[in-house]
JSON list of C-alpha atoms and ligand atoms in Angstrom, two decimals:
[
{"chain": "A", "resi": 30, "resn": "PRO", "atom": "CA", "xyz": [20.38, 72.20, -66.56]},
{"chain": "A", "resi": 31, "resn": "PRO", "atom": "CA", "xyz": [17.04, 70.89, -67.85]},
{"chain": "A", "resi": 32, "resn": "ARG", "atom": "CA", "xyz": [17.42, 68.52, -70.77]},
{"chain": "A", "resi": 33, "resn": "ILE", "atom": "CA", "xyz": [15.71, 69.51, -74.03]},
{"chain": "A", "resi": 34, "resn": "VAL", "atom": "CA", "xyz": [15.05, 67.33, -77.07]},
{"chain": "A", "resi": 35, "resn": "VAL", "atom": "CA", "xyz": [14.03, 69.27, -80.20]},
{"chain": "A", "resi": 36, "resn": "LEU", "atom": "CA", "xyz": [12.04, 67.67, -83.02]},
{"chain": "A", "resi": 37, "resn": "VAL", "atom": "CA", "xyz": [12.35, 69.23, -86.47]},
{"chain": "A", "resi": 38, "resn": "SER", "atom": "CA", "xyz": [11.37, 68.51, -90.07]},
{"chain": "A", "resi": 39, "resn": "GLY", "atom": "CA", "xyz": [12.66, 71.40, -92.12]},
{"chain": "A", "resi": 40, "resn": "GLU", "atom": "CA", "xyz": [14.43, 74.72, -91.91]},
{"chain": "A", "resi": 41, "resn": "GLY", "atom": "CA", "xyz": [15.04, 74.75, -88.17]},
{"chain": "A", "resi": 42, "resn": "SER", "atom": "CA", "xyz": [14.99, 78.50, -87.65]},
{"chain": "A", "resi": 43, "resn": "ASN", "atom": "CA", "xyz": [12.93, 78.16, -84.47]},
{"chain": "A", "resi": 44, "resn": "PHE", "atom": "CA", "xyz": [15.28, 75.50, -83.15]},
{"chain": "A", "resi": 45, "resn": "GLU", "atom": "CA", "xyz": [18.21, 77.83, -83.87]},
{"chain": "A", "resi": 46, "resn": "ALA", "atom": "CA", "xyz": [16.53, 80.75, -82.09]},
{"chain": "A", "resi": 47, "resn": "ILE", "atom": "CA", "xyz": [16.26, 78.58, -78.97]},
{"chain": "A", "resi": 48, "resn": "ALA", "atom": "CA", "xyz": [19.84, 77.30, -79.33]},
{"chain": "A", "resi": 49, "resn": "GLU", "atom": "CA", "xyz": [21.11, 80.89, -79.59]},
{"chain": "A", "resi": 50, "resn": "ALA", "atom": "CA", "xyz": [19.06, 81.98, -76.58]},
{"chain": "A", "resi": 51, "resn": "ILE", "atom": "CA", "xyz": [20.68, 79.17, -74.57]},
{"chain": "A", "resi": 52, "resn": "GLU", "atom": "CA", "xyz": [24.14, 80.19, -75.81]},
{"chain": "A", "resi": 53, "resn": "ARG", "atom": "CA", "xyz": [23.47, 83.79, -74.74]},
{"chain": "A", "resi": 54, "resn": "GLY", "atom": "CA", "xyz": [22.35, 82.59, -71.32]},
{"chain": "A", "resi": 55, "resn": "ASP", "atom": "CA", "xyz": [18.77, 83.83, -71.80]},
{"chain": "A", "resi": 56, "resn": "VAL", "atom": "CA", "xyz": [17.36, 80.32, -71.46]},
{"chain": "A", "resi": 57, "resn": "VAL", "atom": "CA", "xyz": [18.50, 77.73, -68.94]},
{"chain": "A", "resi": 58, "resn": "GLY", "atom": "CA", "xyz": [18.71, 74.31, -70.51]},
{"chain": "A", "resi": 59, "resn": "ARG", "atom": "CA", "xyz": [20.77, 71.99, -72.61]},
{"chain": "A", "resi": 60, "resn": "ILE", "atom": "CA", "xyz": [19.71, 70.70, -76.03]},
{"chain": "A", "resi": 61, "resn": "VAL", "atom": "CA", "xyz": [20.65, 67.04, -75.74]},
{"chain": "A", "resi": 62, "resn": "ALA", "atom": "CA", "xyz": [19.38, 65.99, -79.18]},
{"chain": "A", "resi": 63, "resn": "VAL", "atom": "CA", "xyz": [17.92, 67.44, -82.36]},
{"chain": "A", "resi": 64, "resn": "ILE", "atom": "CA", "xyz": [15.86, 64.75, -84.06]},
{"chain": "A", "resi": 65, "resn": "SER", "atom": "CA", "xyz": [14.51, 65.06, -87.60]},
{"chain": "A", "resi": 66, "resn": "ASN", "atom": "CA", "xyz": [12.06, 62.83, -89.42]},
{"chain": "A", "resi": 67, "resn": "ARG", "atom": "CA", "xyz": [13.54, 64.04, -92.71]},
{"chain": "A", "resi": 68, "resn": "PRO", "atom": "CA", "xyz": [17.18, 63.17, -93.48]},
{"chain": "A", "resi": 69, "resn": "GLN", "atom": "CA", "xyz": [17.60, 66.25, -95.71]},
{"chain": "A", "resi": 70, "resn": "ALA", "atom": "CA", "xyz": [16.21, 68.79, -93.21]},
{"chain": "A", "resi": 71, "resn": "ARG", "atom": "CA", "xyz": [18.35, 71.91, -93.15]},
{"chain": "A", "resi": 72, "resn": "ALA", "atom": "CA", "xyz": [17.83, 72.00, -89.39]},
{"chain": "A", "resi": 73, "resn": "LEU", "atom": "CA", "xyz": [20.38, 69.18, -89.09]},
{"chain": "A", "resi": 74, "resn": "ALA", "atom": "CA", "xyz": [23.15, 71.33, -90.59]},
{"chain": "A", "resi": 75, "resn": "ARG", "atom": "CA", "xyz": [22.15, 74.22, -88.32]},
{"chain": "A", "resi": 76, "resn": "ALA", "atom": "CA", "xyz": [22.45, 71.91, -85.31]},
{"chain": "A", "resi": 77, "resn": "GLY", "atom": "CA", "xyz": [25.86, 70.79, -86.48]},
{"chain": "A", "resi": 78, "resn": "ARG", "atom": "CA", "xyz": [27.03, 74.41, -86.65]},
{"chain": "A", "resi": 79, "resn": "HIS", "atom": "CA", "xyz": [26.06, 74.79, -82.99]},
{"chain": "A", "resi": 80, "resn": "GLY", "atom": "CA", "xyz": [27.88, 71.58, -82.09]},
{"chain": "A", "resi": 81, "resn": "LEU", "atom": "CA", "xyz": [24.63, 69.87, -81.12]},
{"chain": "A", "resi": 82, "resn": "PRO", "atom": "CA", "xyz": [24.03, 66.14, -81.63]},
{"chain": "A", "resi": 83, "resn": "THR", "atom": "CA", "xyz": [21.56, 65.16, -84.35]},
{"chain": "A", "resi": 84, "resn": "GLU", "atom": "CA", "xyz": [19.59, 62.05, -85.16]},
{"chain": "A", "resi": 85, "resn": "VAL", "atom": "CA", "xyz": [17.24, 61.04, -87.96]},
{"chain": "A", "resi": 86, "resn": "VAL", "atom": "CA", "xyz": [14.18, 58.88, -87.47]},
{"chain": "A", "resi": 87, "resn": "ASP", "atom": "CA", "xyz": [12.91, 58.69, -91.04]},
{"chain": "A", "resi": 88, "resn": "HIS", "atom": "CA", "xyz": [9.15, 58.23, -90.98]},
{"chain": "A", "resi": 89, "resn": "THR", "atom": "CA", "xyz": [9.19, 56.67, -94.46]},
{"chain": "A", "resi": 90, "resn": "ALA", "atom": "CA", "xyz": [11.04, 53.68, -93.01]},
{"chain": "A", "resi": 91, "resn": "TYR", "atom": "CA", "xyz": [8.08, 52.74, -90.79]},
{"chain": "A", "resi": 92, "resn": "SER", "atom": "CA", "xyz": [4.86, 50.97, -91.68]},
{"chain": "A", "resi": 93, "resn": "GLY", "atom": "CA", "xyz": [2.58, 53.50, -90.04]},
{"chain": "A", "resi": 94, "resn": "ARG", "atom": "CA", "xyz": [2.13, 56.23, -87.47]},
{"chain": "A", "resi": 95, "resn": "GLU", "atom": "CA", "xyz": [2.14, 53.89, -84.47]},
{"chain": "A", "resi": 96, "resn": "ALA", "atom": "CA", "xyz": [5.40, 52.21, -85.50]},
{"chain": "A", "resi": 97, "resn": "PHE", "atom": "CA", "xyz": [7.06, 55.54, -86.24]},
{"chain": "A", "resi": 98, "resn": "ASP", "atom": "CA", "xyz": [5.91, 57.16, -82.99]},
{"chain": "A", "resi": 99, "resn": "THR", "atom": "CA", "xyz": [7.04, 54.14, -80.95]},
{"chain": "A", "resi": 100, "resn": "ALA", "atom": "CA", "xyz": [10.50, 54.30, -82.50]},
{"chain": "A", "resi": 101, "resn": "LEU", "atom": "CA", "xyz": [10.65, 58.06, -82.10]},
{"chain": "A", "resi": 102, "resn": "ALA", "atom": "CA", "xyz": [9.63, 57.91, -78.44]},
{"chain": "A", "resi": 103, "resn": "MET", "atom": "CA", "xyz": [12.34, 55.34, -77.73]},
{"chain": "A", "resi": 104, "resn": "ARG", "atom": "CA", "xyz": [14.96, 57.62, -79.27]},
{"chain": "A", "resi": 105, "resn": "ILE", "atom": "CA", "xyz": [13.67, 60.65, -77.37]},
{"chain": "A", "resi": 106, "resn": "ASP", "atom": "CA", "xyz": [13.46, 58.81, -74.05]},
{"chain": "A", "resi": 107, "resn": "ALA", "atom": "CA", "xyz": [17.03, 57.56, -74.39]},
{"chain": "A", "resi": 108, "resn": "HIS", "atom": "CA", "xyz": [18.00, 61.21, -73.72]},
{"chain": "A", "resi": 109, "resn": "GLY", "atom": "CA", "xyz": [15.85, 61.54, -70.59]},
{"chain": "A", "resi": 110, "resn": "PRO", "atom": "CA", "xyz": [14.39, 64.91, -71.59]},
{"chain": "A", "resi": 111, "resn": "ASP", "atom": "CA", "xyz": [12.64, 67.30, -69.22]},
{"chain": "A", "resi": 112, "resn": "LEU", "atom": "CA", "xyz": [11.11, 69.07, -72.24]},
{"chain": "A", "resi": 113, "resn": "VAL", "atom": "CA", "xyz": [10.34, 68.07, -75.83]},
{"chain": "A", "resi": 114, "resn": "VAL", "atom": "CA", "xyz": [10.18, 71.02, -78.23]},
{"chain": "A", "resi": 115, "resn": "LEU", "atom": "CA", "xyz": [8.38, 70.67, -81.56]},
{"chain": "A", "resi": 116, "resn": "ALA", "atom": "CA", "xyz": [10.01, 73.19, -83.87]},
{"chain": "A", "resi": 117, "resn": "GLY", "atom": "CA", "xyz": [8.50, 72.87, -87.33]},
{"chain": "A", "resi": 118, "resn": "PHE", "atom": "CA", "xyz": [7.95, 69.16, -86.78]},
{"chain": "A", "resi": 119, "resn": "MET", "atom": "CA", "xyz": [5.43, 68.38, -89.51]},
{"chain": "A", "resi": 120, "resn": "ARG", "atom": "CA", "xyz": [4.01, 65.03, -88.40]},
{"chain": "A", "resi": 121, "resn": "ILE", "atom": "CA", "xyz": [0.67, 64.35, -86.77]},
{"chain": "A", "resi": 122, "resn": "LEU", "atom": "CA", "xyz": [1.33, 62.55, -83.50]},
{"chain": "A", "resi": 123, "resn": "THR", "atom": "CA", "xyz": [-0.58, 59.55, -82.14]},
{"chain": "A", "resi": 124, "resn": "PRO", "atom": "CA", "xyz": [-2.58, 59.93, -78.91]},
{"chain": "A", "resi": 125, "resn": "SER", "atom": "CA", "xyz": [-0.31, 57.57, -77.00]},
{"chain": "A", "resi": 126, "resn": "PHE", "atom": "CA", "xyz": [2.76, 59.58, -78.02]},
{"chain": "A", "resi": 127, "resn": "VAL", "atom": "CA", "xyz": [1.11, 62.83, -76.98]},
{"chain": "A", "resi": 128, "resn": "ASP", "atom": "CA", "xyz": [-0.06, 61.35, -73.67]},
{"chain": "A", "resi": 129, "resn": "HIS", "atom": "CA", "xyz": [3.44, 60.10, -72.90]},
{"chain": "A", "resi": 130, "resn": "TYR", "atom": "CA", "xyz": [4.83, 63.66, -73.10]},
{"chain": "A", "resi": 131, "resn": "LEU", "atom": "CA", "xyz": [1.80, 65.47, -71.72]},
{"chain": "A", "resi": 132, "resn": "GLY", "atom": "CA", "xyz": [2.86, 68.56, -69.79]},
{"chain": "A", "resi": 133, "resn": "ARG", "atom": "CA", "xyz": [6.41, 68.40, -71.11]},
{"chain": "A", "resi": 134, "resn": "MET", "atom": "CA", "xyz": [5.95, 68.99, -74.84]},
{"chain": "A", "resi": 135, "resn": "LEU", "atom": "CA", "xyz": [5.54, 72.39, -76.49]},
{"chain": "A", "resi": 136, "resn": "ASN", "atom": "CA", "xyz": [4.74, 73.35, -80.09]},
{"chain": "A", "resi": 137, "resn": "ILE", "atom": "CA", "xyz": [4.80, 76.57, -82.07]},
{"chain": "A", "resi": 138, "resn": "HIS", "atom": "CA", "xyz": [2.05, 77.17, -84.58]},
{"chain": "A", "resi": 139, "resn": "PRO", "atom": "CA", "xyz": [1.83, 79.96, -87.16]},
{"chain": "A", "resi": 140, "resn": "SER", "atom": "CA", "xyz": [-1.54, 81.48, -86.22]},
{"chain": "A", "resi": 141, "resn": "LEU", "atom": "CA", "xyz": [-3.33, 83.18, -83.38]},
{"chain": "A", "resi": 142, "resn": "LEU", "atom": "CA", "xyz": [-4.82, 79.97, -81.99]},
{"chain": "A", "resi": 143, "resn": "PRO", "atom": "CA", "xyz": [-7.57, 78.88, -81.62]},
{"chain": "A", "resi": 144, "resn": "ALA", "atom": "CA", "xyz": [-7.95, 80.54, -85.04]},
{"chain": "A", "resi": 145, "resn": "TYR", "atom": "CA", "xyz": [-6.46, 78.67, -87.97]},
{"chain": "A", "resi": 146, "resn": "PRO", "atom": "CA", "xyz": [-5.23, 75.31, -86.72]},
{"chain": "A", "resi": 147, "resn": "GLY", "atom": "CA", "xyz": [-3.74, 73.05, -89.41]},
{"chain": "A", "resi": 148, "resn": "LEU", "atom": "CA", "xyz": [-1.71, 73.85, -92.50]},
{"chain": "A", "resi": 149, "resn": "ASP", "atom": "CA", "xyz": [-1.38, 76.80, -94.91]},
{"chain": "A", "resi": 150, "resn": "THR", "atom": "CA", "xyz": [-2.32, 79.30, -92.24]},
{"chain": "A", "resi": 151, "resn": "HIS", "atom": "CA", "xyz": [-0.83, 82.36, -93.97]},
{"chain": "A", "resi": 152, "resn": "ALA", "atom": "CA", "xyz": [-2.75, 81.84, -97.22]},
{"chain": "A", "resi": 153, "resn": "ARG", "atom": "CA", "xyz": [-5.99, 81.08, -95.38]},
{"chain": "A", "resi": 154, "resn": "VAL", "atom": "CA", "xyz": [-5.70, 84.17, -93.18]},
{"chain": "A", "resi": 155, "resn": "LEU", "atom": "CA", "xyz": [-5.14, 86.36, -96.25]},
{"chain": "A", "resi": 156, "resn": "ALA", "atom": "CA", "xyz": [-7.98, 84.74, -98.19]},
{"chain": "A", "resi": 157, "resn": "ASP", "atom": "CA", "xyz": [-10.30, 85.55, -95.30]},
{"chain": "A", "resi": 158, "resn": "GLY", "atom": "CA", "xyz": [-9.25, 89.20, -95.28]},
{"chain": "A", "resi": 159, "resn": "MET", "atom": "CA", "xyz": [-8.13, 89.14, -91.66]},
{"chain": "A", "resi": 160, "resn": "ALA", "atom": "CA", "xyz": [-6.54, 92.25, -90.13]},
{"chain": "A", "resi": 161, "resn": "ARG", "atom": "CA", "xyz": [-4.28, 90.37, -87.71]},
{"chain": "A", "resi": 162, "resn": "HIS", "atom": "CA", "xyz": [-2.23, 87.20, -87.74]},
{"chain": "A", "resi": 163, "resn": "GLY", "atom": "CA", "xyz": [0.59, 85.78, -85.66]},
{"chain": "A", "resi": 164, "resn": "ALA", "atom": "CA", "xyz": [1.99, 82.77, -83.89]},
{"chain": "A", "resi": 165, "resn": "SER", "atom": "CA", "xyz": [1.26, 80.78, -80.74]},
{"chain": "A", "resi": 166, "resn": "VAL", "atom": "CA", "xyz": [3.26, 78.55, -78.41]},
{"chain": "A", "resi": 167, "resn": "HIS", "atom": "CA", "xyz": [1.12, 75.88, -76.78]},
{"chain": "A", "resi": 168, "resn": "PHE", "atom": "CA", "xyz": [1.30, 72.69, -74.76]},
{"chain": "A", "resi": 169, "resn": "VAL", "atom": "CA", "xyz": [0.69, 69.68, -76.99]},
{"chain": "A", "resi": 170, "resn": "THR", "atom": "CA", "xyz": [-2.46, 67.70, -76.25]},
{"chain": "A", "resi": 171, "resn": "ARG", "atom": "CA", "xyz": [-4.39, 65.13, -78.26]},
{"chain": "A", "resi": 172, "resn": "GLU", "atom": "CA", "xyz": [-6.33, 67.84, -80.04]},
{"chain": "A", "resi": 173, "resn": "LEU", "atom": "CA", "xyz": [-4.36, 68.99, -83.12]},
{"chain": "A", "resi": 174, "resn": "ASP", "atom": "CA", "xyz": [-3.07, 72.54, -82.46]},
{"chain": "A", "resi": 175, "resn": "GLY", "atom": "CA", "xyz": [-5.64, 72.62, -79.66]},
{"chain": "A", "resi": 176, "resn": "GLY", "atom": "CA", "xyz": [-3.62, 72.49, -76.44]},
{"chain": "A", "resi": 177, "resn": "PRO", "atom": "CA", "xyz": [-3.51, 75.37, -73.96]},
{"chain": "A", "resi": 178, "resn": "VAL", "atom": "CA", "xyz": [-1.83, 78.42, -75.46]},
{"chain": "A", "resi": 179, "resn": "VAL", "atom": "CA", "xyz": [0.98, 79.93, -73.40]},
{"chain": "A", "resi": 180, "resn": "LEU", "atom": "CA", "xyz": [2.24, 82.86, -75.43]},
{"chain": "A", "resi": 181, "resn": "GLN", "atom": "CA", "xyz": [1.20, 84.65, -78.62]},
{"chain": "A", "resi": 182, "resn": "GLY", "atom": "CA", "xyz": [2.54, 87.42, -80.78]},
{"chain": "A", "resi": 183, "resn": "ALA", "atom": "CA", "xyz": [0.60, 89.27, -83.46]},
{"chain": "A", "resi": 184, "resn": "VAL", "atom": "CA", "xyz": [1.40, 91.08, -86.69]},
{"chain": "A", "resi": 185, "resn": "ARG", "atom": "CA", "xyz": [-0.80, 93.48, -88.64]},
{"chain": "A", "resi": 186, "resn": "ILE", "atom": "CA", "xyz": [-1.73, 92.38, -92.15]},
{"chain": "A", "resi": 187, "resn": "GLY", "atom": "CA", "xyz": [-1.02, 94.86, -94.96]},
{"chain": "A", "resi": 188, "resn": "ILE", "atom": "CA", "xyz": [-3.06, 95.29, -98.14]},
{"chain": "A", "resi": 189, "resn": "ASP", "atom": "CA", "xyz": [-0.11, 94.18, -100.26]},
{"chain": "A", "resi": 190, "resn": "ASP", "atom": "CA", "xyz": [0.75, 91.13, -98.16]},
{"chain": "A", "resi": 191, "resn": "THR", "atom": "CA", "xyz": [1.43, 87.73, -99.70]},
{"chain": "A", "resi": 192, "resn": "PRO", "atom": "CA", "xyz": [1.63, 84.39, -97.87]},
{"chain": "A", "resi": 193, "resn": "ALA", "atom": "CA", "xyz": [5.42, 84.47, -98.18]},
{"chain": "A", "resi": 194, "resn": "ARG", "atom": "CA", "xyz": [5.81, 88.01, -96.86]},
{"chain": "A", "resi": 195, "resn": "LEU", "atom": "CA", "xyz": [3.43, 87.30, -94.03]},
{"chain": "A", "resi": 196, "resn": "ALA", "atom": "CA", "xyz": [5.25, 84.07, -93.16]},
{"chain": "A", "resi": 197, "resn": "LYS", "atom": "CA", "xyz": [8.51, 86.00, -92.87]},
{"chain": "A", "resi": 198, "resn": "ARG", "atom": "CA", "xyz": [7.06, 88.58, -90.48]},
{"chain": "A", "resi": 199, "resn": "VAL", "atom": "CA", "xyz": [5.38, 85.88, -88.40]},
{"chain": "A", "resi": 200, "resn": "GLN", "atom": "CA", "xyz": [8.68, 84.00, -88.16]},
{"chain": "A", "resi": 201, "resn": "VAL", "atom": "CA", "xyz": [10.41, 87.05, -86.71]},
{"chain": "A", "resi": 202, "resn": "ILE", "atom": "CA", "xyz": [7.80, 86.96, -83.95]},
{"chain": "A", "resi": 203, "resn": "GLU", "atom": "CA", "xyz": [8.18, 83.18, -83.56]},
{"chain": "A", "resi": 204, "resn": "HIS", "atom": "CA", "xyz": [11.89, 83.55, -82.90]},
{"chain": "A", "resi": 205, "resn": "ARG", "atom": "CA", "xyz": [11.11, 85.76, -79.91]},
{"chain": "A", "resi": 206, "resn": "LEU", "atom": "CA", "xyz": [8.13, 83.74, -78.67]},
{"chain": "A", "resi": 207, "resn": "TYR", "atom": "CA", "xyz": [9.64, 80.29, -78.52]},
{"chain": "A", "resi": 208, "resn": "PRO", "atom": "CA", "xyz": [12.78, 81.06, -76.49]},
{"chain": "A", "resi": 209, "resn": "GLN", "atom": "CA", "xyz": [10.61, 82.98, -74.01]},
{"chain": "A", "resi": 210, "resn": "ALA", "atom": "CA", "xyz": [8.19, 80.09, -73.53]},
{"chain": "A", "resi": 211, "resn": "VAL", "atom": "CA", "xyz": [11.02, 77.56, -73.22]},
{"chain": "A", "resi": 212, "resn": "ALA", "atom": "CA", "xyz": [12.74, 79.80, -70.67]},
{"chain": "A", "resi": 213, "resn": "TRP", "atom": "CA", "xyz": [9.56, 79.90, -68.59]},
{"chain": "A", "resi": 214, "resn": "PHE", "atom": "CA", "xyz": [9.28, 76.12, -68.69]},
{"chain": "A", "resi": 215, "resn": "THR", "atom": "CA", "xyz": [12.89, 75.27, -67.93]},
{"chain": "A", "resi": 216, "resn": "SER", "atom": "CA", "xyz": [13.02, 77.75, -65.07]},
{"chain": "A", "resi": 217, "resn": "GLY", "atom": "CA", "xyz": [10.01, 76.06, -63.49]},
{"chain": "A", "resi": 218, "resn": "ARG", "atom": "CA", "xyz": [7.67, 79.01, -63.97]},
{"chain": "A", "resi": 219, "resn": "LEU", "atom": "CA", "xyz": [5.39, 77.30, -66.51]},
{"chain": "A", "resi": 220, "resn": "HIS", "atom": "CA", "xyz": [3.52, 74.03, -66.27]},
{"chain": "A", "resi": 221, "resn": "LEU", "atom": "CA", "xyz": [0.37, 72.27, -67.39]},
{"chain": "A", "resi": 222, "resn": "SER", "atom": "CA", "xyz": [-2.36, 71.49, -64.87]},
{"chain": "A", "resi": 223, "resn": "GLY", "atom": "CA", "xyz": [-5.30, 69.58, -66.30]},
{"chain": "A", "resi": 224, "resn": "HIS", "atom": "CA", "xyz": [-6.16, 71.50, -69.45]},
{"chain": "A", "resi": 225, "resn": "ARG", "atom": "CA", "xyz": [-4.70, 74.77, -68.19]},
{"chain": "A", "resi": 226, "resn": "ALA", "atom": "CA", "xyz": [-1.29, 76.35, -68.62]},
{"chain": "A", "resi": 227, "resn": "ILE", "atom": "CA", "xyz": [-0.05, 77.88, -65.37]},
{"chain": "A", "resi": 228, "resn": "LEU", "atom": "CA", "xyz": [2.55, 80.67, -65.34]},
{"chain": "A", "resi": 229, "resn": "ASP", "atom": "CA", "xyz": [3.96, 81.85, -62.00]},
{"chain": "A", "resi": 230, "resn": "GLY", "atom": "CA", "xyz": [1.07, 80.11, -60.28]},
{"chain": "A", "resi": 231, "resn": "ILE", "atom": "CA", "xyz": [-1.59, 81.92, -62.31]},
{"chain": "A", "resi": 232, "resn": "PRO", "atom": "CA", "xyz": [-3.77, 80.08, -64.88]},
{"chain": "A", "resi": 233, "resn": "LEU", "atom": "CA", "xyz": [-3.33, 81.51, -68.37]},
{"chain": "A", "resi": 234, "resn": "ASP", "atom": "CA", "xyz": [-7.00, 81.66, -69.26]},
{"chain": "A", "resi": 235, "resn": "THR", "atom": "CA", "xyz": [-5.96, 84.14, -71.92]},
{"chain": "A", "resi": 236, "resn": "PRO", "atom": "CA", "xyz": [-2.50, 83.59, -73.38]},
{"chain": "A", "resi": 237, "resn": "ARG", "atom": "CA", "xyz": [0.32, 86.00, -72.62]},
{"chain": "A", "resi": 238, "resn": "GLN", "atom": "CA", "xyz": [1.00, 88.39, -75.49]},
{"chain": "A", "resi": 239, "resn": "LEU", "atom": "CA", "xyz": [4.50, 89.26, -76.63]},
{"chain": "B", "resi": 30, "resn": "GAR", "atom": "C1", "xyz": [7.25, 77.67, -88.34]},
{"chain": "B", "resi": 30, "resn": "GAR", "atom": "O1", "xyz": [6.71, 78.83, -88.94]},
{"chain": "B", "resi": 30, "resn": "GAR", "atom": "C2", "xyz": [6.25, 76.98, -87.49]},
{"chain": "B", "resi": 30, "resn": "GAR", "atom": "O2", "xyz": [5.34, 77.86, -86.89]},
{"chain": "B", "resi": 30, "resn": "GAR", "atom": "C3", "xyz": [5.54, 76.10, -88.48]},
{"chain": "B", "resi": 30, "resn": "GAR", "atom": "O3", "xyz": [6.54, 75.66, -89.36]},
{"chain": "B", "resi": 30, "resn": "GAR", "atom": "C4", "xyz": [7.57, 76.63, -89.42]},
{"chain": "B", "resi": 30, "resn": "GAR", "atom": "C5", "xyz": [8.87, 75.95, -89.16]},
{"chain": "B", "resi": 30, "resn": "GAR", "atom": "O4", "xyz": [9.95, 76.81, -89.41]},
{"chain": "B", "resi": 30, "resn": "GAR", "atom": "N1", "xyz": [4.91, 75.00, -87.83]},
{"chain": "B", "resi": 30, "resn": "GAR", "atom": "C6", "xyz": [3.80, 74.43, -88.25]},
{"chain": "B", "resi": 30, "resn": "GAR", "atom": "O5", "xyz": [3.22, 74.77, -89.24]},
{"chain": "B", "resi": 30, "resn": "GAR", "atom": "C7", "xyz": [3.32, 73.30, -87.37]},
{"chain": "B", "resi": 30, "resn": "GAR", "atom": "N2", "xyz": [2.11, 72.73, -87.90]},
{"chain": "B", "resi": 30, "resn": "GAR", "atom": "P1", "xyz": [11.41, 76.42, -88.89]},
{"chain": "B", "resi": 30, "resn": "GAR", "atom": "O6", "xyz": [11.69, 75.00, -89.35]},
{"chain": "B", "resi": 30, "resn": "GAR", "atom": "O7", "xyz": [12.32, 77.42, -89.59]},
{"chain": "B", "resi": 30, "resn": "GAR", "atom": "O8", "xyz": [11.43, 76.56, -87.42]}
]
């Protein structure tokens, strides 16, 4: 089966959704390593509960982004992955790192990209009085949260919503989106061609919606 390396920084609920989808047989693939940049990430315990191997590459031990990314890439490449999955991995990646994994690295972002790249998306969406919000799975390119979007899911925003409540509803969507996108990739249905995502031979000029 295709070899998957997952990068995490925190809770790891998206990682776990993918791990469970593999266990159910909904996604072909094998998670060969779960790598965290934070030693205390709860994702590491989740991986342990699924019997999956974990590693820590602590970014605070490196002198800068280049040194960290070089070390991280060496650890990833030791596993020979077909796909690198960013699942709540909260580090900005250097261009050379991104280029090295171009076409084989996916990310999930909590907004309907291209709207709201960056951090604190839920609070910003609410402050702007938006009616809709959601999450996007995209190929990672040099542009932060700017790579071709593969799959999105939306939620309606209520008048009594808070960033925390919204985040929870978006995460429910995320846990359906990410396994689907990974399944497409590992089954050979999804790839990157130039700056376009291709699904079943058809360019996704507008992302698929859940
Ligand atoms: C997810 O909501 C994901 O979309 C977001 O972090 C959360 C991680 O949750 N990612 C980003 O904001 C990336 N910039 P998890 O650790 O439980 O999967």
